[in-house]
PDB file of C-alpha atoms in Angstrom:
ATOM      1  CA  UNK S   1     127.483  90.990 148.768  1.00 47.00           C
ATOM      2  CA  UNK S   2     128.260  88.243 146.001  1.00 49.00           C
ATOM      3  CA  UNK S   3     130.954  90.081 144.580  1.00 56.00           C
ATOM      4  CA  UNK S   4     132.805  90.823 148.380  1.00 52.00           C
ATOM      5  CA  UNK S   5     132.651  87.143 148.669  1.00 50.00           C
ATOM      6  CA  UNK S   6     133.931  86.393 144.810  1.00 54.00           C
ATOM      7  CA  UNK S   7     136.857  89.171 146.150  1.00 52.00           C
ATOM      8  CA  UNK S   8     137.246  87.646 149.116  1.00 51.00           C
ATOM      9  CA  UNK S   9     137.655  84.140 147.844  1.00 50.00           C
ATOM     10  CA  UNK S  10     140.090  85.658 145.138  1.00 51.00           C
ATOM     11  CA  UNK S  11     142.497  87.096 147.735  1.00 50.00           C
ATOM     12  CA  UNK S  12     142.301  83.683 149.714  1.00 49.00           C
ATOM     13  CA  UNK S  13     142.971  81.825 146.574  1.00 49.00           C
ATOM     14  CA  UNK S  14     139.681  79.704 147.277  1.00 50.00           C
ATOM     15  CA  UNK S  15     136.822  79.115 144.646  1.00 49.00           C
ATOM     16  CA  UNK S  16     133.554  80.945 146.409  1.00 46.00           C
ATOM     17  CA  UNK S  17     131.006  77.726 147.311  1.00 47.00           C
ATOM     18  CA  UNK S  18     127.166  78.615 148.295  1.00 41.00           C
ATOM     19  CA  UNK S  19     128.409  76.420 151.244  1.00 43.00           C
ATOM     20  CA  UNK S  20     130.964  74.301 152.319  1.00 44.00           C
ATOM     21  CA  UNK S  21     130.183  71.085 153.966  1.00 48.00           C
ATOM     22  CA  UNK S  22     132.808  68.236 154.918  1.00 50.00           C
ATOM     23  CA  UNK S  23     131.435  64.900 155.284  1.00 51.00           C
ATOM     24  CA  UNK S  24     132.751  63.659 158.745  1.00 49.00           C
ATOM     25  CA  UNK S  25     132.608  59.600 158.439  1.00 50.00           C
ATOM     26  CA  UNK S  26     134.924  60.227 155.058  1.00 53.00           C
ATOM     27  CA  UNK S  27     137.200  62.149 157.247  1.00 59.00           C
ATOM     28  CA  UNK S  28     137.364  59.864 160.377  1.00 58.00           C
ATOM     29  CA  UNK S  29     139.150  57.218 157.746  1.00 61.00           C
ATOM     30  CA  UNK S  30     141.923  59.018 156.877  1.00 71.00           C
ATOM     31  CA  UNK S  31     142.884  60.186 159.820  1.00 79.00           C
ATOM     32  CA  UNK S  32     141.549  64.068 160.045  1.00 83.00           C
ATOM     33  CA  UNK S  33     140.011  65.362 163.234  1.00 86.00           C
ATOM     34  CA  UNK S  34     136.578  67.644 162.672  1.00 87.00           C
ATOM     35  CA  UNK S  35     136.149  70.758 164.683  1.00 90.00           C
ATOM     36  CA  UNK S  36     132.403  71.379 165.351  1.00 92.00           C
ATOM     37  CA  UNK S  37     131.930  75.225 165.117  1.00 94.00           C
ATOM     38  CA  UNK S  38     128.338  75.928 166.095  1.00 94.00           C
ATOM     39  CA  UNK S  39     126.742  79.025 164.499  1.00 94.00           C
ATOM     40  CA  UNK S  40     124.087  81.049 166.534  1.00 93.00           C
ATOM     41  CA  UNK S  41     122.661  83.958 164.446  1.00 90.00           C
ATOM     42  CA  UNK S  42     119.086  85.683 164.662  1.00 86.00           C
ATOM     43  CA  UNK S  43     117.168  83.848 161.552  1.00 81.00           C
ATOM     44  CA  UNK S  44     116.173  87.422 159.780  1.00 81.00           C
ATOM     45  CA  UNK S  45     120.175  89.098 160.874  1.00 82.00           C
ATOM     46  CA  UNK S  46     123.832  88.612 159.517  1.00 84.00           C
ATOM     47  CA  UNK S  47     122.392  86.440 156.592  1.00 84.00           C
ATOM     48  CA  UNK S  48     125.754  88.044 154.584  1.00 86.00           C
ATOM     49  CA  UNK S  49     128.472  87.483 157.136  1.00 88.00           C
ATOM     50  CA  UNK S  50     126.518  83.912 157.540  1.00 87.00           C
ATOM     51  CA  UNK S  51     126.946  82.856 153.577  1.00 86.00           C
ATOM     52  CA  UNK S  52     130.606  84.496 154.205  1.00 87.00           C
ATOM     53  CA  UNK S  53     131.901  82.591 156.747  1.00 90.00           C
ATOM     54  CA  UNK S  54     130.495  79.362 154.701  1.00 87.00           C
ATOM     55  CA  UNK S  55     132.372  80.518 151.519  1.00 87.00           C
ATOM     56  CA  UNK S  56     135.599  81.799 152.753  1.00 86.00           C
ATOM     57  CA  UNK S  57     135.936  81.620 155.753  1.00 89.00           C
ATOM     58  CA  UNK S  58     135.538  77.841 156.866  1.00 90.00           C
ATOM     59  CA  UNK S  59     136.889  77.179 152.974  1.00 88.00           C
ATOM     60  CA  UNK S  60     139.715  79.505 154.221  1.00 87.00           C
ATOM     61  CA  UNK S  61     140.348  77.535 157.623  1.00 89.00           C
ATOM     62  CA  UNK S  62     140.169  74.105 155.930  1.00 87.00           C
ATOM     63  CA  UNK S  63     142.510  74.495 153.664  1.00 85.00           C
ATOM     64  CA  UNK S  64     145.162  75.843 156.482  1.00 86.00           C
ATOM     65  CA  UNK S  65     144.164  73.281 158.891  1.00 87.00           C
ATOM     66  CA  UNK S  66     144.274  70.200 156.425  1.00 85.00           C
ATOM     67  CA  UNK S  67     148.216  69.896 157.143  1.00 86.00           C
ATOM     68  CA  UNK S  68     147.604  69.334 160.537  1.00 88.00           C
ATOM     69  CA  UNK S  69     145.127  66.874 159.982  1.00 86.00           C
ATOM     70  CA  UNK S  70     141.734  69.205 161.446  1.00 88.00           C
ATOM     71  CA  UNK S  71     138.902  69.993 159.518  1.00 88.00           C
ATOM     72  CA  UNK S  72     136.444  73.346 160.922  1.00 90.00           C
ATOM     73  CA  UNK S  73     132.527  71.602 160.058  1.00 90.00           C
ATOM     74  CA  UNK S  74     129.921  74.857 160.535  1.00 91.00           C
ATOM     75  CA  UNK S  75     126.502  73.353 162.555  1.00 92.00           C
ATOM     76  CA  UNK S  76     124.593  76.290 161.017  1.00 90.00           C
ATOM     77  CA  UNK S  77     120.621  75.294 161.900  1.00 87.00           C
ATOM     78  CA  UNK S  78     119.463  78.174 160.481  1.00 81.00           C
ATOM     79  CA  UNK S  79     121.361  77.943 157.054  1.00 75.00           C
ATOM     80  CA  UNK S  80     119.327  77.868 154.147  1.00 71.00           C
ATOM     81  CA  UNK S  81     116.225  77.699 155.949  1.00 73.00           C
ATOM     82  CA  UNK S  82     113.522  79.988 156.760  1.00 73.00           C
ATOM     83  CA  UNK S  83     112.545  81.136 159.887  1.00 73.00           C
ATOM     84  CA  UNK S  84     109.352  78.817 160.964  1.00 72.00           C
ATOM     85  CA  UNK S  85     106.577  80.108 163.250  1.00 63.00           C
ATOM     86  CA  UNK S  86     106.546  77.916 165.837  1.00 64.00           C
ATOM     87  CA  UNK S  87     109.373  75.592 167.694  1.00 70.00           C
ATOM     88  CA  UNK S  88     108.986  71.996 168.751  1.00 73.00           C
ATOM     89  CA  UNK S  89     110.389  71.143 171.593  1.00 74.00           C
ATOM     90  CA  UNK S  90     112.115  68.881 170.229  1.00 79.00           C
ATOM     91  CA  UNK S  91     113.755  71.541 168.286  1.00 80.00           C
ATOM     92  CA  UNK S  92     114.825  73.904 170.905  1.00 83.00           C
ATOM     93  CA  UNK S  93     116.825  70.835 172.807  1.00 85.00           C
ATOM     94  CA  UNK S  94     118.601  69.326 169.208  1.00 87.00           C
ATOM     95  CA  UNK S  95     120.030  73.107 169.347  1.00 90.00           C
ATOM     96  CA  UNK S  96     121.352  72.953 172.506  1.00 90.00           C
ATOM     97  CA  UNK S  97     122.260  69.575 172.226  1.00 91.00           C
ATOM     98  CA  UNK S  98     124.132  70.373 169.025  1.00 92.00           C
ATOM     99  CA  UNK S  99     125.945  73.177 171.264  1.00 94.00           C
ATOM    100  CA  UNK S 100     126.954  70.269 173.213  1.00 92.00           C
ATOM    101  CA  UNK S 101     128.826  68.850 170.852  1.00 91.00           C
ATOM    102  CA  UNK S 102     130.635  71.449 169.621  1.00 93.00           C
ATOM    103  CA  UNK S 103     131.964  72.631 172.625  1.00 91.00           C
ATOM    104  CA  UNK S 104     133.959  75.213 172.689  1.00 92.00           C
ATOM    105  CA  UNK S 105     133.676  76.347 169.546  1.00 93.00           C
ATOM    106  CA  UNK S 106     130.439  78.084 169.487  1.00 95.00           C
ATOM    107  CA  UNK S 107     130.424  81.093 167.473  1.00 95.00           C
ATOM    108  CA  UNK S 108     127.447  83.782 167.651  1.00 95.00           C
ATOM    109  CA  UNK S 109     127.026  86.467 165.003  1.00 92.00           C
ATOM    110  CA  UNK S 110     125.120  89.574 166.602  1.00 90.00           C
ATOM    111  CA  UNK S 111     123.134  91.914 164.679  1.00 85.00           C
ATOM    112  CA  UNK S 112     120.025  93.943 165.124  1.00 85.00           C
ATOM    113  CA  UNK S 113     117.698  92.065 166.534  1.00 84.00           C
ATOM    114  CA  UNK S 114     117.404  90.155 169.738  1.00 86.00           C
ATOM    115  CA  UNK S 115     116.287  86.763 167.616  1.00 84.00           C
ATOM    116  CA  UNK S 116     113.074  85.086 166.958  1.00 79.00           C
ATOM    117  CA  UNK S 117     110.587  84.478 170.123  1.00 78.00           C
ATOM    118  CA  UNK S 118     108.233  81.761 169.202  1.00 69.00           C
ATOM    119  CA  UNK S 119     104.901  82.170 170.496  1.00 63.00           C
ATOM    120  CA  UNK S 120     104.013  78.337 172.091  1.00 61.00           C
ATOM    121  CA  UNK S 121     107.293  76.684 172.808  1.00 57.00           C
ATOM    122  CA  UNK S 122     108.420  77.978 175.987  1.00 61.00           C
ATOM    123  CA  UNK S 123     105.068  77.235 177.919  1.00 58.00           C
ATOM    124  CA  UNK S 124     105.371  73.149 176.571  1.00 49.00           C
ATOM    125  CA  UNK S 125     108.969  72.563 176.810  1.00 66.00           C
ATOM    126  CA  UNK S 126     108.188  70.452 179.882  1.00 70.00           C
ATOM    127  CA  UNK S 127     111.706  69.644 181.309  1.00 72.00           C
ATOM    128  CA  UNK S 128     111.581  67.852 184.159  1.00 70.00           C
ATOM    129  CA  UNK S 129     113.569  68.756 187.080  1.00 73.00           C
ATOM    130  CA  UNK S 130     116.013  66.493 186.721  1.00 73.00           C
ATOM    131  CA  UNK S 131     116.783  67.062 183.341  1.00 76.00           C
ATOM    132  CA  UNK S 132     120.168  68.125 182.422  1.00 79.00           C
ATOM    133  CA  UNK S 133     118.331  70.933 180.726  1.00 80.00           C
ATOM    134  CA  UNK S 134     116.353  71.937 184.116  1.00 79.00           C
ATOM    135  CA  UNK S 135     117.497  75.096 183.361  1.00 82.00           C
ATOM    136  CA  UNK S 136     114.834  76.081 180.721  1.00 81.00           C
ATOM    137  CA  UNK S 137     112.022  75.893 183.399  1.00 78.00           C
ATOM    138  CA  UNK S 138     112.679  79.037 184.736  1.00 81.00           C
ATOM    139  CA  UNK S 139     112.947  80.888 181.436  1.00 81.00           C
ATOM    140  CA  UNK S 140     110.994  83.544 180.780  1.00 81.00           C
ATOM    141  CA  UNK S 141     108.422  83.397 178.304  1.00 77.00           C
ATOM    142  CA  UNK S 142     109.710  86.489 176.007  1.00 82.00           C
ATOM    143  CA  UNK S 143     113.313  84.765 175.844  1.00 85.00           C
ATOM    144  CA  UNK S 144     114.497  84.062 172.301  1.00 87.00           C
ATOM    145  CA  UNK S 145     115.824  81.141 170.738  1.00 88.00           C
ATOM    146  CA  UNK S 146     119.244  82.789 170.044  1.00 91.00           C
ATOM    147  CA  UNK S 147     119.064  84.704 173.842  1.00 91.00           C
ATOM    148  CA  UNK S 148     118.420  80.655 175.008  1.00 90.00           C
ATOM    149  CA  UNK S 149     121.459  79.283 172.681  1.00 92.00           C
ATOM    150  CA  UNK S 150     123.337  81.808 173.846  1.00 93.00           C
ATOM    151  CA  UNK S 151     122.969  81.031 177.722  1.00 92.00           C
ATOM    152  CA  UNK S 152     123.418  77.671 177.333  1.00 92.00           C
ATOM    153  CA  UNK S 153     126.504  77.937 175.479  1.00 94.00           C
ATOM    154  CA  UNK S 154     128.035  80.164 178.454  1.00 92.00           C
ATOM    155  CA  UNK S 155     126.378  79.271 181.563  1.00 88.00           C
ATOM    156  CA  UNK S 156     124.834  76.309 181.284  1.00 82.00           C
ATOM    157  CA  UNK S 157     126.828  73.908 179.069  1.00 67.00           C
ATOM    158  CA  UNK S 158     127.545  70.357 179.737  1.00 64.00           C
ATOM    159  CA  UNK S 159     131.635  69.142 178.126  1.00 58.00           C
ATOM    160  CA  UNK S 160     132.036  68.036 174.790  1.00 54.00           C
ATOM    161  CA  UNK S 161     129.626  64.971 173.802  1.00 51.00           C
ATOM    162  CA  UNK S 162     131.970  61.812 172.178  1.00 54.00           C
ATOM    163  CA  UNK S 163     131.290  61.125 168.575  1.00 48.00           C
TER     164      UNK S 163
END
């Protein structure tokens, strides 16, 4: 996996990072627009194609984008960290928030399995109806997090949030 990546990067003519990360507020100064790309994956699946796309690929993008003054930033919540037991709610709704504001780039790697189902958080989300997230009260209890990011990204989204 480390040396596809290293050959990758080589081919590209980009050094191979452990993960690429553009600071926005230094970017807003000169100029550059950022591109929000969020990344949905299962926390256990595509952990590979995940460091990948953080190495070359958004490297690779960056570097072709630059000239026209755009910048690709990965939102990658599940990036170096391990898959927890339980979800807040507070959690679940600063994912699909962060969907939000990356609208429409929202970019979901699908592997083998169908994504972490915590065992608590669906039963105290507690959206009220009016919510713009009403939509989560009639989930069903077995949904995962990546079957709810997923949803919301194409049938329940809200446009782009500023800033």
């Amino acid at each position: 996996e480390v040396d596809l990546i290293a050959q990758a990067s080589f081919v590209a003519g980009l050094p191979a990072s452990s993960h690429y990360n553009i600071r926005p507020n230094t970017l807003r100064g000169c100029g550059i627009v950022t591109a929000n790309v969020y990344v949905a994956t299962d926390w256990e699946d595509m952990k590979a194609e995940r460091r990948a796309l953080h190495a070359v690929t958004f490297p690779l993008l960056n570097s072709l984008l630059i000239k026209h003054k755009v910048a690709v930033q990965a939102v990658d919540l599940r990036s170096g960290v391990p898959r927890p037991q339980s979800l807040s709610r507070e959690a679940v709704l600063h994912a699909l928030d962060e969907i939000d504001r990356c609208r429409p780039m929202f970019l979901c790697l699908l592997g083998e399995r169908y994504g972490f189902i915590p065992d608590d958080v669906w039963e105290g989300l507690g959206v009220p109806e009016n919510s713009r997230h009403s939509w989560l009260r009639s989930v069903p209890p077995n949904t995962s997090l990546l079957h709810l990011e997923v949803l919301h990204a194409v049938t329940h989204g809200t446009k782009p949030r500023e800033g």
